[in-house]
Structures are given as structure tokens and as C-alpha cells.
mmCIF file of C-alpha atoms in Angstrom:
data_model
loop_
_atom_site.group_PDB
_atom_site.id
_atom_site.type_symbol
_atom_site.label_atom_id
_atom_site.label_comp_id
_atom_site.label_asym_id
_atom_site.label_seq_id
_atom_site.Cartn_x
_atom_site.Cartn_y
_atom_site.Cartn_z
ATOM 1 C CA UNK J 22 94.679 54.188 41.165
ATOM 2 C CA UNK J 23 92.384 51.106 42.222
ATOM 3 C CA UNK J 24 90.051 53.176 44.071
ATOM 4 C CA UNK J 25 86.680 51.653 43.448
ATOM 5 C CA UNK J 26 84.202 53.809 41.574
ATOM 6 C CA UNK J 27 81.599 55.782 43.070
ATOM 7 C CA UNK J 28 77.687 55.068 42.311
ATOM 8 C CA UNK J 29 76.399 56.865 39.131
ATOM 9 C CA UNK J 30 75.327 59.724 39.854
ATOM 10 C CA UNK J 31 71.666 61.245 39.729
ATOM 11 C CA UNK J 32 70.061 62.635 36.765
ATOM 12 C CA UNK J 33 72.120 65.728 35.868
ATOM 13 C CA UNK J 34 69.875 68.694 33.813
ATOM 14 C CA UNK J 35 72.086 68.392 30.635
ATOM 15 C CA UNK J 36 70.473 71.325 28.865
ATOM 16 C CA UNK J 37 73.901 73.407 28.289
ATOM 17 C CA UNK J 38 74.769 76.169 25.608
ATOM 18 C CA UNK J 39 78.048 74.361 23.416
ATOM 19 C CA UNK J 40 80.204 76.586 23.982
ATOM 20 C CA UNK J 41 82.526 78.670 21.340
ATOM 21 C CA UNK J 42 85.817 77.275 21.756
ATOM 22 C CA UNK J 43 88.232 80.443 23.347
ATOM 23 C CA UNK J 44 90.264 82.202 20.292
ATOM 24 C CA UNK J 45 93.519 82.535 22.405
ATOM 25 C CA UNK J 46 93.153 78.658 23.484
ATOM 26 C CA UNK J 47 93.398 77.190 19.885
ATOM 27 C CA UNK J 48 96.962 75.970 21.336
ATOM 28 C CA UNK J 49 97.550 73.898 17.659
ATOM 29 C CA UNK J 50 101.111 72.601 17.454
ATOM 30 C CA UNK J 51 103.270 73.507 14.773
ATOM 31 C CA UNK J 52 106.504 71.474 15.661
ATOM 32 C CA UNK J 53 107.117 68.766 13.442
ATOM 33 C CA UNK J 54 108.052 65.595 14.936
ATOM 34 C CA UNK J 55 110.909 63.593 14.416
ATOM 35 C CA UNK J 56 110.851 60.174 14.613
ATOM 36 C CA UNK J 57 112.056 59.303 18.623
ATOM 37 C CA UNK J 58 113.608 55.945 19.661
ATOM 38 C CA UNK J 59 110.882 53.303 19.358
ATOM 39 C CA UNK J 60 108.150 55.458 19.478
ATOM 40 C CA UNK J 61 104.656 54.279 17.938
ATOM 41 C CA UNK J 62 104.568 56.866 14.916
ATOM 42 C CA UNK J 63 102.611 56.852 11.440
ATOM 43 C CA UNK J 64 104.719 57.458 8.564
ATOM 44 C CA UNK J 65 105.660 61.551 7.487
ATOM 45 C CA UNK J 66 106.226 64.254 10.513
ATOM 46 C CA UNK J 67 103.117 64.667 12.670
ATOM 47 C CA UNK J 68 101.357 67.600 12.812
ATOM 48 C CA UNK J 69 99.179 68.001 16.003
ATOM 49 C CA UNK J 70 95.768 69.054 15.482
ATOM 50 C CA UNK J 71 94.373 72.010 17.096
ATOM 51 C CA UNK J 72 92.528 71.160 20.922
ATOM 52 C CA UNK J 73 89.208 72.333 21.159
ATOM 53 C CA UNK J 74 89.019 75.087 24.748
ATOM 54 C CA UNK J 75 86.113 75.557 26.121
ATOM 55 C CA UNK J 76 84.920 78.742 28.376
ATOM 56 C CA UNK J 77 84.363 76.907 31.075
ATOM 57 C CA UNK J 78 85.811 77.102 34.583
ATOM 58 C CA UNK J 79 85.885 74.376 37.082
ATOM 59 C CA UNK J 80 84.680 75.188 40.762
ATOM 60 C CA UNK J 81 87.551 73.775 42.477
ATOM 61 C CA UNK J 82 85.571 72.798 45.672
ATOM 62 C CA UNK J 83 82.803 71.328 44.054
ATOM 63 C CA UNK J 84 84.130 69.751 40.777
ATOM 64 C CA UNK J 85 81.680 67.669 39.580
ATOM 65 C CA UNK J 86 78.946 69.846 38.370
ATOM 66 C CA UNK J 87 81.726 71.954 35.699
ATOM 67 C CA UNK J 88 82.930 68.456 34.868
ATOM 68 C CA UNK J 89 79.854 67.074 33.908
ATOM 69 C CA UNK J 90 79.029 70.076 31.487
ATOM 70 C CA UNK J 91 82.584 69.554 30.066
ATOM 71 C CA UNK J 92 81.777 65.459 29.521
ATOM 72 C CA UNK J 93 78.456 66.698 27.753
ATOM 73 C CA UNK J 94 80.673 68.986 25.567
ATOM 74 C CA UNK J 95 83.199 66.224 24.712
ATOM 75 C CA UNK J 96 80.870 62.991 25.073
ATOM 76 C CA UNK J 97 77.329 63.741 24.095
ATOM 77 C CA UNK J 98 75.971 60.653 23.543
ATOM 78 C CA UNK J 99 76.521 59.737 27.467
ATOM 79 C CA UNK J 100 73.459 59.424 29.710
ATOM 80 C CA UNK J 101 74.201 61.770 32.356
ATOM 81 C CA UNK J 102 72.274 59.476 34.558
ATOM 82 C CA UNK J 103 75.150 56.661 33.878
ATOM 83 C CA UNK J 104 78.270 58.559 33.943
ATOM 84 C CA UNK J 105 80.025 57.327 37.226
ATOM 85 C CA UNK J 106 83.162 58.599 38.318
ATOM 86 C CA UNK J 107 86.358 58.571 39.960
ATOM 87 C CA UNK J 108 88.338 61.121 42.540
ATOM 88 C CA UNK J 109 92.235 60.720 42.266
ATOM 89 C CA UNK J 110 93.556 61.930 45.707
ATOM 90 C CA UNK J 111 97.705 61.535 44.421
ATOM 91 C CA UNK J 112 97.968 65.434 43.281
ATOM 92 C CA UNK J 113 99.802 68.120 44.871
ATOM 93 C CA UNK J 114 98.996 70.669 42.731
ATOM 94 C CA UNK J 115 95.487 70.062 41.125
ATOM 95 C CA UNK J 116 92.798 68.580 41.347
ATOM 96 C CA UNK J 117 91.408 65.313 39.479
ATOM 97 C CA UNK J 118 88.463 63.597 38.776
ATOM 98 C CA UNK J 119 87.931 60.212 36.119
ATOM 99 C CA UNK J 120 84.545 60.108 34.313
ATOM 100 C CA UNK J 121 83.188 56.892 32.482
ATOM 101 C CA UNK J 122 80.070 54.812 31.800
ATOM 102 C CA UNK J 123 81.614 50.963 31.465
ATOM 103 C CA UNK J 124 82.549 49.351 34.722
ATOM 104 C CA UNK J 125 85.964 48.524 33.022
ATOM 105 C CA UNK J 126 86.781 52.452 32.468
ATOM 106 C CA UNK J 127 87.740 51.757 28.349
ATOM 107 C CA UNK J 128 86.208 55.290 27.403
ATOM 108 C CA UNK J 129 87.536 57.646 29.970
ATOM 109 C CA UNK J 130 87.878 61.036 30.305
ATOM 110 C CA UNK J 131 90.225 62.800 32.705
ATOM 111 C CA UNK J 132 89.383 65.843 34.295
ATOM 112 C CA UNK J 133 91.713 68.207 35.974
ATOM 113 C CA UNK J 134 91.508 71.067 37.318
ATOM 114 C CA UNK J 135 94.504 73.570 38.281
ATOM 115 C CA UNK J 136 95.477 74.327 41.887
ATOM 116 C CA UNK J 137 95.125 77.778 43.350
ATOM 117 C CA UNK J 138 97.836 79.879 42.402
ATOM 118 C CA UNK J 139 100.268 77.101 40.024
ATOM 119 C CA UNK J 140 100.441 79.403 37.078
ATOM 120 C CA UNK J 141 103.452 80.788 39.929
ATOM 121 C CA UNK J 142 105.104 77.417 38.899
ATOM 122 C CA UNK J 143 104.047 75.990 35.505
ATOM 123 C CA UNK J 144 103.526 78.031 32.563
ATOM 124 C CA UNK J 145 100.423 76.446 31.380
ATOM 125 C CA UNK J 146 100.828 77.372 27.577
ATOM 126 C CA UNK J 147 103.995 75.317 27.735
ATOM 127 C CA UNK J 148 102.603 72.339 28.928
ATOM 128 C CA UNK J 149 99.367 72.181 26.691
ATOM 129 C CA UNK J 150 102.339 72.193 23.590
ATOM 130 C CA UNK J 151 104.389 69.772 25.510
ATOM 131 C CA UNK J 152 101.536 67.825 26.117
ATOM 132 C CA UNK J 153 100.918 67.605 22.165
ATOM 133 C CA UNK J 154 104.725 66.662 21.166
ATOM 134 C CA UNK J 155 104.449 64.108 23.348
ATOM 135 C CA UNK J 156 101.244 62.618 22.271
ATOM 136 C CA UNK J 157 102.841 63.106 18.372
ATOM 137 C CA UNK J 158 105.055 60.773 19.514
ATOM 138 C CA UNK J 159 103.395 57.776 21.176
ATOM 139 C CA UNK J 160 104.491 59.107 24.354
ATOM 140 C CA UNK J 161 101.066 60.749 26.258
ATOM 141 C CA UNK J 162 97.416 60.014 25.834
ATOM 142 C CA UNK J 163 95.271 62.151 24.011
ATOM 143 C CA UNK J 164 94.520 65.467 25.313
ATOM 144 C CA UNK J 165 90.483 66.103 24.228
ATOM 145 C CA UNK J 166 90.071 70.011 25.582
ATOM 146 C CA UNK J 167 91.537 72.704 27.666
ATOM 147 C CA UNK J 168 88.625 74.753 29.933
ATOM 148 C CA UNK J 169 89.471 78.048 31.593
ATOM 149 C CA UNK J 170 90.928 76.337 34.532
ATOM 150 C CA UNK J 171 92.034 73.056 33.623
ATOM 151 C CA UNK J 172 91.996 70.349 30.813
ATOM 152 C CA UNK J 173 91.034 67.192 30.006
ATOM 153 C CA UNK J 174 92.959 64.427 28.462
ATOM 154 C CA UNK J 175 92.691 59.971 28.374
ATOM 155 C CA UNK J 176 93.274 57.879 30.728
ATOM 156 C CA UNK J 177 96.217 56.105 30.712
ATOM 157 C CA UNK J 178 95.310 52.145 31.866
ATOM 158 C CA UNK J 179 98.039 50.456 34.025
ATOM 159 C CA UNK J 180 99.480 50.875 37.800
ATOM 160 C CA UNK J 181 100.685 53.922 38.917
ATOM 161 C CA UNK J 182 104.311 52.329 40.389
ATOM 162 C CA UNK J 183 105.763 52.969 44.037
ATOM 163 C CA UNK J 184 109.097 53.559 45.452
ATOM 164 C CA UNK J 185 109.495 49.899 45.835
ATOM 165 C CA UNK J 186 108.870 49.343 42.342
ATOM 166 C CA UNK J 187 111.369 51.548 40.657
ATOM 167 C CA UNK J 188 113.840 49.825 42.646
ATOM 168 C CA UNK J 189 113.344 46.579 41.004
ATOM 169 C CA UNK J 190 115.753 46.046 37.762
ATOM 170 C CA UNK J 191 112.978 44.675 35.752
ATOM 171 C CA UNK J 192 110.966 48.279 35.727
ATOM 172 C CA UNK J 193 113.452 50.387 35.703
ATOM 173 C CA UNK J 194 115.188 49.083 32.827
ATOM 174 C CA UNK J 195 111.881 49.692 31.521
ATOM 175 C CA UNK J 196 112.052 53.648 32.757
ATOM 176 C CA UNK J 197 115.483 54.108 31.442
ATOM 177 C CA UNK J 198 114.275 52.965 28.038
ATOM 178 C CA UNK J 199 111.106 55.050 28.154
ATOM 179 C CA UNK J 200 113.471 58.366 29.090
ATOM 180 C CA UNK J 201 116.477 58.210 26.377
ATOM 181 C CA UNK J 202 112.608 57.438 24.062
ATOM 182 C CA UNK J 203 111.665 60.987 25.098
ATOM 183 C CA UNK J 204 114.754 62.031 25.508
ATOM 184 C CA UNK J 205 115.583 62.072 21.121
ATOM 185 C CA UNK J 206 112.182 63.954 21.168
ATOM 186 C CA UNK J 207 113.381 67.217 18.839
ATOM 187 C CA UNK J 208 110.649 70.090 18.087
ATOM 188 C CA UNK J 209 110.391 72.322 14.842
ATOM 189 C CA UNK J 210 114.796 72.086 14.736
ATOM 190 C CA UNK J 211 115.356 74.648 16.874
ATOM 191 C CA UNK J 212 118.587 74.512 19.622
ATOM 192 C CA UNK J 213 116.795 74.474 22.751
ATOM 193 C CA UNK J 214 117.721 75.991 25.659
ATOM 194 C CA UNK J 215 117.765 74.263 29.349
ATOM 195 C CA UNK J 216 114.222 75.742 30.946
ATOM 196 C CA UNK J 217 116.086 74.978 34.711
ATOM 197 C CA UNK J 218 118.303 78.310 34.954
ATOM 198 C CA UNK J 219 114.885 80.571 34.485
ATOM 199 C CA UNK J 220 112.499 78.397 36.429
ATOM 200 C CA UNK J 221 115.211 78.276 39.096
ATOM 201 C CA UNK J 222 115.231 81.876 39.049
ATOM 202 C CA UNK J 223 111.808 82.654 39.201
ATOM 203 C CA UNK J 224 111.141 80.522 42.020
ATOM 204 C CA UNK J 225 113.922 82.003 44.063
ATOM 205 C CA UNK J 226 113.131 85.733 42.900
ATOM 206 C CA UNK J 227 108.986 84.601 44.864
ATOM 207 C CA UNK J 228 111.268 83.829 47.676
ATOM 208 C CA UNK J 229 113.478 86.850 47.536
ATOM 209 C CA UNK J 230 110.578 89.007 47.274
ATOM 210 C CA UNK J 231 107.401 86.898 48.344
ATOM 211 C CA UNK J 232 108.509 84.312 50.758
ATOM 212 C CA UNK J 233 111.516 85.725 53.208
ATOM 213 C CA UNK J 234 110.002 87.876 55.633
ATOM 214 C CA UNK J 235 108.099 84.445 56.935
ATOM 215 C CA UNK J 236 110.994 81.569 56.138
ATOM 216 C CA UNK J 237 112.119 79.270 59.173
ATOM 217 C CA UNK J 238 115.013 79.441 61.210
ATOM 218 C CA UNK J 239 115.671 76.261 59.710
ATOM 219 C CA UNK J 240 115.744 77.362 56.089
ATOM 220 C CA UNK J 241 118.936 79.047 54.523
ATOM 221 C CA UNK J 242 119.144 82.580 54.219
ATOM 222 C CA UNK J 243 118.484 84.635 51.271
ATOM 223 C CA UNK J 244 122.113 85.429 50.461
ATOM 224 C CA UNK J 245 123.448 81.708 51.091
ATOM 225 C CA UNK J 246 120.556 80.672 48.904
ATOM 226 C CA UNK J 247 121.442 83.365 46.112
ATOM 227 C CA UNK J 248 125.329 82.348 46.663
ATOM 228 C CA UNK J 249 124.385 78.190 46.186
ATOM 229 C CA UNK J 250 122.278 79.419 43.063
ATOM 230 C CA UNK J 251 125.155 81.209 41.331
ATOM 231 C CA UNK J 252 127.250 78.004 42.417
ATOM 232 C CA UNK J 253 125.002 76.123 40.675
ATOM 233 C CA UNK J 254 124.759 77.916 37.616
ATOM 234 C CA UNK J 255 128.490 78.746 37.028
ATOM 235 C CA UNK J 256 129.701 75.097 37.824
ATOM 236 C CA UNK J 257 127.368 72.595 36.631
ATOM 237 C CA UNK J 258 126.855 73.683 32.564
ATOM 238 C CA UNK J 259 130.677 73.073 32.470
ATOM 239 C CA UNK J 260 129.497 69.186 32.590
ATOM 240 C CA UNK J 261 128.839 69.444 29.178
ATOM 241 C CA UNK J 262 125.219 67.869 30.032
ATOM 242 C CA UNK J 263 122.882 67.341 26.930
ATOM 243 C CA UNK J 264 120.396 69.616 26.529
ATOM 244 C CA UNK J 265 117.369 67.446 25.383
ATOM 245 C CA UNK J 266 113.162 67.085 26.049
ATOM 246 C CA UNK J 267 112.726 66.209 29.554
ATOM 247 C CA UNK J 268 109.805 65.021 31.796
ATOM 248 C CA UNK J 269 111.482 67.204 35.266
ATOM 249 C CA UNK J 270 109.342 65.353 37.410
ATOM 250 C CA UNK J 271 109.845 61.755 37.331
ATOM 251 C CA UNK J 272 108.520 60.339 40.769
ATOM 252 C CA UNK J 273 106.915 57.386 41.615
ATOM 253 C CA UNK J 274 103.382 57.949 40.730
ATOM 254 C CA UNK J 275 104.336 59.677 37.453
ATOM 255 C CA UNK J 276 105.354 56.459 35.470
ATOM 256 C CA UNK J 277 102.594 54.203 34.819
ATOM 257 C CA UNK J 278 103.615 50.090 34.083
ATOM 258 C CA UNK J 279 100.868 48.434 31.705
ATOM 259 C CA UNK J 280 101.357 44.997 32.502
ATOM 260 C CA UNK J 281 99.690 43.417 29.823
ATOM 261 C CA UNK J 282 102.005 45.405 26.853
ATOM 262 C CA UNK J 283 105.030 45.549 29.329
ATOM 263 C CA UNK J 284 106.356 49.264 29.079
ATOM 264 C CA UNK J 285 106.038 51.806 31.148
ATOM 265 C CA UNK J 286 104.999 55.528 30.096
ATOM 266 C CA UNK J 287 105.090 58.995 32.021
ATOM 267 C CA UNK J 288 102.104 61.062 32.770
ATOM 268 C CA UNK J 289 101.691 64.747 34.260
ATOM 269 C CA UNK J 290 103.869 66.916 32.372
ATOM 270 C CA UNK J 291 103.390 70.645 34.166
ATOM 271 C CA UNK J 292 107.432 70.769 34.548
ATOM 272 C CA UNK J 293 108.038 68.842 31.036
ATOM 273 C CA UNK J 294 110.574 70.947 28.611
ATOM 274 C CA UNK J 295 113.632 71.161 27.398
ATOM 275 C CA UNK J 296 115.980 70.539 29.536
ATOM 276 C CA UNK J 297 120.135 68.687 31.582
ATOM 277 C CA UNK J 298 119.816 65.154 30.278
ATOM 278 C CA UNK J 299 121.579 64.290 33.505
ATOM 279 C CA UNK J 300 118.598 66.376 35.720
ATOM 280 C CA UNK J 301 115.996 64.443 34.575
ATOM 281 C CA UNK J 302 118.019 61.687 35.386
ATOM 282 C CA UNK J 303 119.340 63.045 38.795
ATOM 283 C CA UNK J 304 115.859 64.107 39.802
ATOM 284 C CA UNK J 305 114.656 60.587 39.485
ATOM 285 C CA UNK J 306 117.135 58.944 41.649
ATOM 286 C CA UNK J 307 116.105 61.275 44.220
ATOM 287 C CA UNK J 308 112.911 59.468 44.068
ATOM 288 C CA UNK J 309 114.376 56.474 45.061
ATOM 289 C CA UNK J 310 114.255 57.620 48.850
ATOM 290 C CA UNK J 311 110.713 57.715 49.062
ATOM 291 C CA UNK J 312 109.406 54.930 51.653
ATOM 292 C CA UNK J 313 106.028 52.989 50.659
ATOM 293 C CA UNK J 314 104.166 53.453 54.282
ATOM 294 C CA UNK J 315 100.554 52.096 52.749
ATOM 295 C CA UNK J 316 97.858 54.207 53.952
ATOM 296 C CA UNK J 317 99.847 57.265 55.475
ATOM 297 C CA UNK J 318 98.558 60.172 53.935
ATOM 298 C CA UNK J 319 101.391 62.240 52.469
ATOM 299 C CA UNK J 320 101.871 64.386 49.403
ATOM 300 C CA UNK J 321 103.735 62.336 46.389
ATOM 301 C CA UNK J 322 105.833 64.723 45.548
ATOM 302 C CA UNK J 323 107.058 65.201 49.075
ATOM 303 C CA UNK J 324 107.037 61.869 49.427
ATOM 304 C CA UNK J 325 105.698 62.310 53.094
ATOM 305 C CA UNK J 326 108.139 64.453 55.258
ATOM 306 C CA UNK J 327 108.657 61.262 57.635
ATOM 307 C CA UNK J 328 109.015 59.043 54.022
ATOM 308 C CA UNK J 329 112.120 60.166 53.102
ATOM 309 C CA UNK J 330 115.580 58.140 53.484
ATOM 310 C CA UNK J 331 118.234 59.351 51.300
ATOM 311 C CA UNK J 332 119.896 55.835 52.145
ATOM 312 C CA UNK J 333 117.593 54.398 49.378
ATOM 313 C CA UNK J 334 119.168 56.540 46.989
ATOM 314 C CA UNK J 335 120.447 54.055 44.429
ATOM 315 C CA UNK J 336 123.768 53.403 45.221
ATOM 316 C CA UNK J 337 126.691 53.214 42.643
ATOM 317 C CA UNK J 338 126.251 49.878 41.000
ATOM 318 C CA UNK J 339 122.715 50.318 40.724
ATOM 319 C CA UNK J 340 123.146 53.454 38.772
ATOM 320 C CA UNK J 341 125.393 52.609 36.673
ATOM 321 C CA UNK J 342 122.954 49.415 35.775
ATOM 322 C CA UNK J 343 120.636 51.730 35.116
ATOM 323 C CA UNK J 344 122.547 54.168 33.043
ATOM 324 C CA UNK J 345 123.891 51.096 31.070
ATOM 325 C CA UNK J 346 120.419 50.588 30.181
ATOM 326 C CA UNK J 347 119.761 54.211 29.136
ATOM 327 C CA UNK J 348 122.753 54.407 27.231
ATOM 328 C CA UNK J 349 121.978 51.862 25.473
ATOM 329 C CA UNK J 350 118.674 52.275 24.494
ATOM 330 C CA UNK J 351 119.672 55.949 23.258
ATOM 331 C CA UNK J 352 122.403 55.078 20.528
ATOM 332 C CA UNK J 353 121.076 51.848 19.787
ATOM 333 C CA UNK J 354 124.419 49.764 21.086
ATOM 334 C CA UNK J 355 126.673 48.672 23.201
ATOM 335 C CA UNK J 356 128.792 51.204 25.747
ATOM 336 C CA UNK J 357 131.680 51.454 27.151
ATOM 337 C CA UNK J 358 132.422 52.000 30.400
ATOM 338 C CA UNK J 359 133.621 55.522 30.299
ATOM 339 C CA UNK J 360 130.367 56.456 28.792
ATOM 340 C CA UNK J 361 128.741 55.091 31.737
ATOM 341 C CA UNK J 362 131.220 57.109 34.344
ATOM 342 C CA UNK J 363 130.868 60.125 32.685
ATOM 343 C CA UNK J 364 127.248 60.291 32.837
ATOM 344 C CA UNK J 365 127.204 59.113 36.600
ATOM 345 C CA UNK J 366 129.038 61.280 37.189
ATOM 346 C CA UNK J 367 127.472 64.342 35.374
ATOM 347 C CA UNK J 368 123.961 62.569 37.236
ATOM 348 C CA UNK J 369 125.096 62.643 40.521
ATOM 349 C CA UNK J 370 126.274 66.200 40.419
ATOM 350 C CA UNK J 371 122.883 67.624 38.429
ATOM 351 C CA UNK J 372 120.788 65.379 41.110
ATOM 352 C CA UNK J 373 122.600 68.546 43.869
ATOM 353 C CA UNK J 374 119.841 70.763 41.191
ATOM 354 C CA UNK J 375 117.436 68.808 41.936
ATOM 355 C CA UNK J 376 117.199 69.333 45.310
ATOM 356 C CA UNK J 377 117.722 72.350 45.351
ATOM 357 C CA UNK J 378 114.841 73.254 42.718
ATOM 358 C CA UNK J 379 112.079 71.470 44.466
ATOM 359 C CA UNK J 380 113.684 72.988 48.353
ATOM 360 C CA UNK J 381 112.856 75.969 46.058
ATOM 361 C CA UNK J 382 109.288 74.866 45.058
ATOM 362 C CA UNK J 383 108.403 73.698 48.248
ATOM 363 C CA UNK J 384 108.910 77.254 49.813
ATOM 364 C CA UNK J 385 106.423 78.846 47.509
ATOM 365 C CA UNK J 386 103.635 75.912 48.003
ATOM 366 C CA UNK J 387 104.688 76.846 51.908
ATOM 367 C CA UNK J 388 102.692 80.149 50.974
ATOM 368 C CA UNK J 389 100.643 79.793 48.869
ATOM 369 C CA UNK J 390 98.896 75.760 48.427
ATOM 370 C CA UNK J 391 96.123 74.854 50.105
ATOM 371 C CA UNK J 392 97.062 71.442 50.646
ATOM 372 C CA UNK J 393 97.396 70.312 54.161
ATOM 373 C CA UNK J 394 101.276 69.065 53.936
ATOM 374 C CA UNK J 395 104.378 70.817 56.011
ATOM 375 C CA UNK J 396 105.960 71.845 52.742
ATOM 376 C CA UNK J 397 108.053 73.950 55.032
ATOM 377 C CA UNK J 398 109.458 71.195 56.845
ATOM 378 C CA UNK J 399 109.960 69.850 53.384
ATOM 379 C CA UNK J 400 111.593 72.428 52.302
ATOM 380 C CA UNK J 401 114.082 71.810 54.842
ATOM 381 C CA UNK J 402 114.501 68.269 54.205
ATOM 382 C CA UNK J 403 116.077 69.213 50.555
ATOM 383 C CA UNK J 404 117.832 72.004 51.377
ATOM 384 C CA UNK J 405 119.660 69.802 54.068
ATOM 385 C CA UNK J 406 120.105 66.947 51.553
ATOM 386 C CA UNK J 407 121.444 69.179 49.216
ATOM 387 C CA UNK J 408 124.351 70.619 52.042
ATOM 388 C CA UNK J 409 124.863 66.877 53.368
ATOM 389 C CA UNK J 410 125.803 65.528 49.643
ATOM 390 C CA UNK J 411 127.361 68.642 48.051
ATOM 391 C CA UNK J 412 130.932 67.832 49.660
ATOM 392 C CA UNK J 413 131.306 64.437 48.484
ATOM 393 C CA UNK J 414 129.273 64.559 44.530
ATOM 394 C CA UNK J 415 131.670 67.995 44.538
ATOM 395 C CA UNK J 416 134.722 66.083 44.622
ATOM 396 C CA UNK J 417 133.504 63.361 41.383
ATOM 397 C CA UNK J 418 135.787 64.312 38.901
ATOM 398 C CA UNK J 419 134.867 63.090 34.858
ATOM 399 C CA UNK J 420 136.710 59.671 33.652
ATOM 400 C CA UNK J 421 139.828 60.224 31.517
#
């Protein structure tokens, strides 16, 4: 995150006609936000305002001209020749650039351009709704606008965490508290359904129908994958993990630590939605396996093929401490060892689904992504870990 800003942009002709908002892009939220534990929220049920949508398409290979058009709409008082930019290179499915005029980036607009064919992996309409829902609960930055192939939002100040940080008790306590807060969010009082099976079915169908002929010999056969998916769908719901509003992609770089306020916030809501509580936590625990090898080029979601070490998956005692923080924040009172143990079993079983989910995701990325990364090899790593830990995880029993 601490990339030095670029030099001021050369003077740019900002004489563009104002774009009318797209009628189909008025993402007005009608969900009434219930008070979440500790969320900063005004009195009464907030209702998010409609977000403007501009008929602008930004070239992925030449972001700046389109980004400047958007800045002209969002910050008309900024002088074009004073606008500075900073590119962020951590993104895996999108491209991101910050636009600002002051050195301290106090007022900074992030312009995110969707990656090629990412609509196969991400429901963009749901992403915007989830963004607004989280914002209504004080858990997300401001969403300024959408445009034809992306969105603009507020820069969140702080440090993006690395794998060495999420293992620190002082910080993982804050992460557990923030996750507990988000898990209390409800929209519209409707009975939520988990998105896990729908997404995994869609991913598997893509793998089966479009990607199968090019699979590596190291990837399990489609028939094996189909059986495993059926096994997961049969066994995991029996654990009775609550369905809550989840982030679903809590890798290190999606956690921002603000040392001045002493809290963390989560960013990037592409995969957010109602899901099993234990999946969200188990998915995060799998991210403990990432190593921080400095400037080695890597995909942040994949942690770099040579940077994954599942020996770093959190030990039982670390998990129990993390889960105790989480449950106490969620319930607002002390919890029993049985409650912690129950969640421990659920989380480790759902961590299997996390391996399977991101392995399918990586197979799809290997076919369509333009990023220079060995997604196929990463899929093999996740499948291998799935099959390696499945016997011992399956043997875990819920406390009496």
C-alpha cells in the first residue's frame, strides 16, 4: 500500500459532457439496516441512497483517461493538472488506481476496473448491493458511483495486513471482533439462504463444460470432483452452522488495520453474501498458510504457488482463542468451552469447502484470466490439501 505517488498528471482536456445516470444502474437499497454489534450507525434504520451510474467504460489497458473522466464527474472542483494517481498492484480480478490532489490523500477516490470475464465468477449487482448494505452499518467505505465496467469508492486509510500479522493475537482479536460484527447484519428480515452451493455448482458446471478438455493430469477427474461436491453438500449442512452475512474472501490484503483508531475493516466485497458462519471463518483460517516473502511477485488470492505452507494453518489452541474472541463478541457475554469446541469442529469441516471452492475458482481463472500466474498449479495445491486433510477433518465429532 505504501507505493510512492506518481508525479502530477499533465494537463488533461476535461471538457466532457456530463453523463446521465444509467436507469438500469440505480442501485438503491431498500433493505433496512438492523443494528450490528458495535457498528457505527445513526439512530433509526438507515436507507442507502441510490448510487449514480455513469455511461463510461474504462480501458483496462489504459486506465488513466477513463479514470480522469470519472474524476471530472465526482470531483469537478479538482484541477486536472493537479490530480495525482497511484496504482495498486495487489488485485487479482480487477485493476485499481487511486486519484487524489493532496499529499496526505485525505480525499482520495479509488477507481476499480473489473477484470476480463470476471462476471463468470462475480455477481456485480450483488456486489454493489452488499457494498451499500455494509456501508449502511458503518462497515465499508463510501461508494461514489458505478460505471459500465467498474466502480468508484472511498479510500480507506490504514495498512493492508500481511500473513505475519493475522497470526498475532493482538490483531486476530480485532479481526474476530469485526467478523462477528458483520455476521450480525441482516437485510429486510428475510430468511437468508447460503450462496455456497449455488456458486460452487456454477463453478463446477463451467469446469465440466468449458474447461475439462484442457485440465492437467494432476487435477482430479470431473467425475471425482462431482462426487466430492455431492459429499460436501450432503454432510456440511448437517452441522447446523448458522447462515449469516459473510465476507467470504477474507485474505490478508482484504483486511485494513487503522492503528490510530485501533480497529480493522474489511474491503473488497465481490464474494460477500449470506453463507455459513463456519465457512467464513474456516476460509480465513486457510489464509494463515500464506507466507510473506517480500517482493516475490505473486497473486494475493493464491499467496504465490511457492508461498503456501499449510503447516502454518492455525493450531488448535490458536483457533480456540480466536473463536472465543469471536463468540464473546457475538453473544456479548462469556461462552462455554462446549460452544467454542462446537464452532471449532464446524469451522474445520467447512475449511474443506473453502479448499474446494477456490480450487474450482482457480481452474476457471486458468482458462480466462490474463494475469501472469499459474492458476492451474494453484488449483492442484488446493485440491491436494482438500484430499490430504479430509480424513482427519471428517473424523472430528461435535461435542456432546
